[in-house]
Amino acid sequence: MENFGPANSYPPTSLPGSFAAVQGITVLRMASAGYATSSADDPADTAYSPRLYGDISVSQSAVDAFGIGGRVAMGIAEFEVANADSALNNLIAYGTADGRNAVIRVVPVTALQASNYGSSLGSATLAFRGVVQRVDGGAKQRARITITDMSERLATPLQVRKYAGTGGVEGDASLTGAPHPVALGDVFNVTPVFLGNVELGDGALPTYAVNYRAVTGISAVRMRGVEQASTGSAPTVGQYKPWLSSGMFQLGSSADGVVSCDVEAGAGDYSATTGGLIRSLIQDLGPQLADADIQIEAFELMDTDIPGAVGWYRGAEEITAAAAVDEILAGSGAVLCGGRAGTVRTFDPFAAGDAQFALASGTILDLEPVSKPPGISPLPHKVAVDWARNWTPLTDMAAVVTTDRRRLTSPASGPVRVTSPGITTRVLQQRELRLPGLFTAESGASDRAARIAAYFEASPRMFRVTTDRYLGRIEAGDLGAIAYPAYGLDAGVGVVVLAWEELLAGRRLVLTVSTVPWVTIPPLVTGGDGLDYFILDTDVVA
Amino acid sequence: MAAAILYDDVIAGAVFIGDLGTAATGTMPLSNLADPQPRVRTRWAGGVASIYIDLGAEKVVACLALISTNLEASADVQWRFGNDAGFSFNEYDTGAVFAVTSAAANGNVILVNPTSASGRYMLIDIASIGSGVLDIGRIVAGPLWRLRYAPAYGMEEGRQMLDRRDRNELTGAEFPVKAVMNPRTTRFNLPLITTAEATAEHRAILDTLGATGDALWVPNDALSQSELNRRCIWGGVAQPGSAAVAARSNFIAHSRGFTMTERG
């Protein structure tokens, strides 16, 4: 309804087009050298002004998170652009670009004279898709732009559903503005949110919420550690009635101490694994990412790599999606980050699999050893992983509780410990790496501990490798194989990528890798000396 | 024959630049011609352009340069210049000439009037059908400072190599990286700038361009069209922070050394 029409020609509730469309969004297009799209491109016949100074370095590092898990932020190191014409002043002053999408593409120069250098925009390589973190003014009439990855979108409150504090299931005034609780997977002894005495059909009874949505079970409710009996009818003293579809339960009497419960909540449409819980956190909650916003296959791989069931709970306290994800990642040593294509992805740095890249000496510009991060140096001789976390360690337990007293007072069961005999023998300083596992079963924790211990037992080394191959393709967590005539790498080793930095115009890719013992391809060849060789370089094999 | 420098772009002060029967693409408009970045180009989707320029007053012009274009060698270019807005009577008319330019010449087409002429109106007709679209970065024109005495022996011409070629010190493997372009560069010395030139044209260059303005270096105005395109350089004539001076090197003349690098 951009124009006025005859009376009654439009329904009275019609909105002008300007109300429905996003207004005032300008796409800034800039390039290291002037570029113009072709008439067949989208957008067609559009100029990219030459504003960039120097090269763009795209980088990502999971080195600090290695072994302990966590989120990895990708930073494009503050590339500078010309601002002598003040074109970016509003972006600097008002932050109008902050948080907006940014795409970096690379086009090969095949025809220097052509305005598109012989490469259409459609054929450009996507180097990175992310969001603008900030635009700052700089010296010499320049501006600095920092772009980060899509995991920046996790910096948002996990739970948008808040209690109104108006009574009933909205809680009393003390809960006003507090988030609804979140339970994922099976969680043990959590503290439910007390809503007050609420009428749900059996009279006004003490009512507790354990999840913002339906749960599949509330298998135990305790009052100062004393288990209450479940009932399907109106509860009386010593009983509770679960309201599974509402994620609540009611007690038959007022509580005389700490109330806690065991909840089976599942993870919505996802599996109750590390990968599934993270998907629920970022797709059902927090930033509510769509399937297109995440790398689904990476999460599916996570289910294979870390299959153990886990659980996570948060009461009526605020937390960001990023902090929630960090808690789950820390429990297994997994890593979540943004991918080059602008999707959120995850990976297990201890995963086994096929080599996704191979670099032999002829393709390596430089290779040098680097120090291991402090978290794994000296190498731990034991890996310990907690399981069955107790979300409410009790300090005031009724005397009548005779069973499970230790489990109810301890923060978690376990831990499961796996000892490396080799490291115990070789390394004087005995260290233990302990992960605050969220596994519900001991088997999940023990599998994880064994996997990480196997990595340490193989005496990992770390290297920085510079190459001009695999540009625009390598992601953190990728497995590969490297052979180099130095540092004992003649025979080739399997590696996992922990960090990468790519210079887009410089055509250089710098990988920080750690050796791993479980890369399966390229195929192994056993040489006459009994050693295993990767078939990477004919000279090496010969 | 003479070496020459174009430093006073009269088109920058033109009162009107428009299409005459053709139409530049809306997203890459005629105003891009005024952008000092040669790669910010104007586009004609049909591959044909007829550009009409009114300088606002009669001015002396000896050279017209199309900088950073996608013209193919066989493209037709015609430059008409005079005081007749209908171009029936022209002070100078190149007739239809082949552009004979290439990527090595950055697509530049340098049209030089062997003498010079005065006029107010220009019409530049270009037909470059083969490339589908016609893109031009800049159009500059103006009088030429034709040097009274030639540059000294020792003039250097070549390219500034921005390409990289890294080598692995252990294995010897090389990893060359091609730059977007290796701009043309030249270094020459003008050993005999007369006092009149030093106080007129050379002084005007410094006053007009400073270190930010660009000029066109024509090493020889009698070169063939293809050599003009290859050897003329559009770029800065002074470096920021350095002194750009004509030295009084002898009793009757000044001298000055120049280093110019093409602006790509």
Coordinates of C-alpha atoms in Angstrom, one line a residue, chain A residues 33-39 44-47 49-50 109 112-117 361-366 468 484-486 505-508, chain B residues 25 27-28 32 37 39-41 43 45 69-72 101-103 106-107 133 135 164 166-171 173 175-177 180-181:
Chain A
A33 CA 41.1 -3.7 -5.4
G34 CA 38.1 -2.3 -7.3
Y35 CA 35.7 -5.0 -8.4
A36 CA 32.5 -4.9 -10.3
T37 CA 30.0 -7.7 -10.7
S38 CA 28.9 -8.8 -14.1
S39 CA 25.5 -8.3 -15.5
A44 CA 24.3 -7.2 -11.2
D45 CA 26.6 -4.4 -12.3
T46 CA 27.6 -3.4 -8.8
A47 CA 30.9 -1.9 -7.8
S49 CA 35.0 0.1 -3.9
P50 CA 38.7 -0.4 -3.2
V109 CA 42.4 -12.9 -11.0
L112 CA 43.2 -8.4 -15.0
Q113 CA 41.6 -6.0 -17.4
A114 CA 38.0 -7.1 -16.7
S115 CA 36.1 -5.3 -14.0
N116 CA 35.5 -8.6 -12.3
Y117 CA 39.0 -9.9 -12.9
S361 CA 57.0 -31.9 2.2
G362 CA 56.5 -30.4 -1.3
T363 CA 53.4 -28.6 -0.2
I364 CA 54.7 -27.3 3.2
L365 CA 56.2 -23.9 3.2
D366 CA 57.2 -24.0 6.8
D468 CA 49.2 -22.7 0.2
Y484 CA 57.9 -33.6 6.6
P485 CA 61.7 -34.4 6.5
A486 CA 62.3 -33.0 10.0
A505 CA 45.4 -12.3 -0.5
G506 CA 48.7 -13.8 0.7
R507 CA 47.4 -17.3 -0.1
R508 CA 48.7 -18.8 3.0
Chain B
T25 CA 24.3 1.6 -16.0
T27 CA 24.6 1.1 -10.5
M28 CA 27.8 2.1 -12.1
N32 CA 32.3 7.0 -11.2
Q37 CA 40.3 5.2 -8.0
R39 CA 39.0 0.7 -10.7
V40 CA 35.8 2.3 -9.7
R41 CA 34.4 2.2 -13.2
R43 CA 29.6 0.8 -17.2
A45 CA 25.7 -2.4 -20.7
T69 CA 39.1 0.1 -19.2
N70 CA 38.1 -3.3 -20.4
L71 CA 38.4 -2.3 -24.0
E72 CA 39.6 -5.0 -26.3
T101 CA 45.1 -1.7 -25.7
S102 CA 45.4 -4.8 -23.4
A103 CA 45.7 -6.0 -19.9
N106 CA 45.8 -1.7 -17.9
G107 CA 43.2 -1.1 -20.6
V133 CA 29.8 -4.4 -21.5
D135 CA 33.7 -0.3 -18.5
R164 CA 55.7 -13.0 -3.7
D166 CA 58.5 -17.6 -0.6
R167 CA 60.9 -20.6 -0.3
N168 CA 61.0 -23.3 2.3
E169 CA 64.5 -23.1 3.7
L170 CA 64.7 -26.8 4.4
T171 CA 63.2 -28.4 1.4
A173 CA 60.1 -25.8 -2.3
F175 CA 55.5 -21.0 -3.1
P176 CA 54.9 -18.1 -5.5
V177 CA 51.8 -15.8 -5.0
V180 CA 46.5 -8.6 -8.4
M181 CA 48.8 -6.5 -10.5

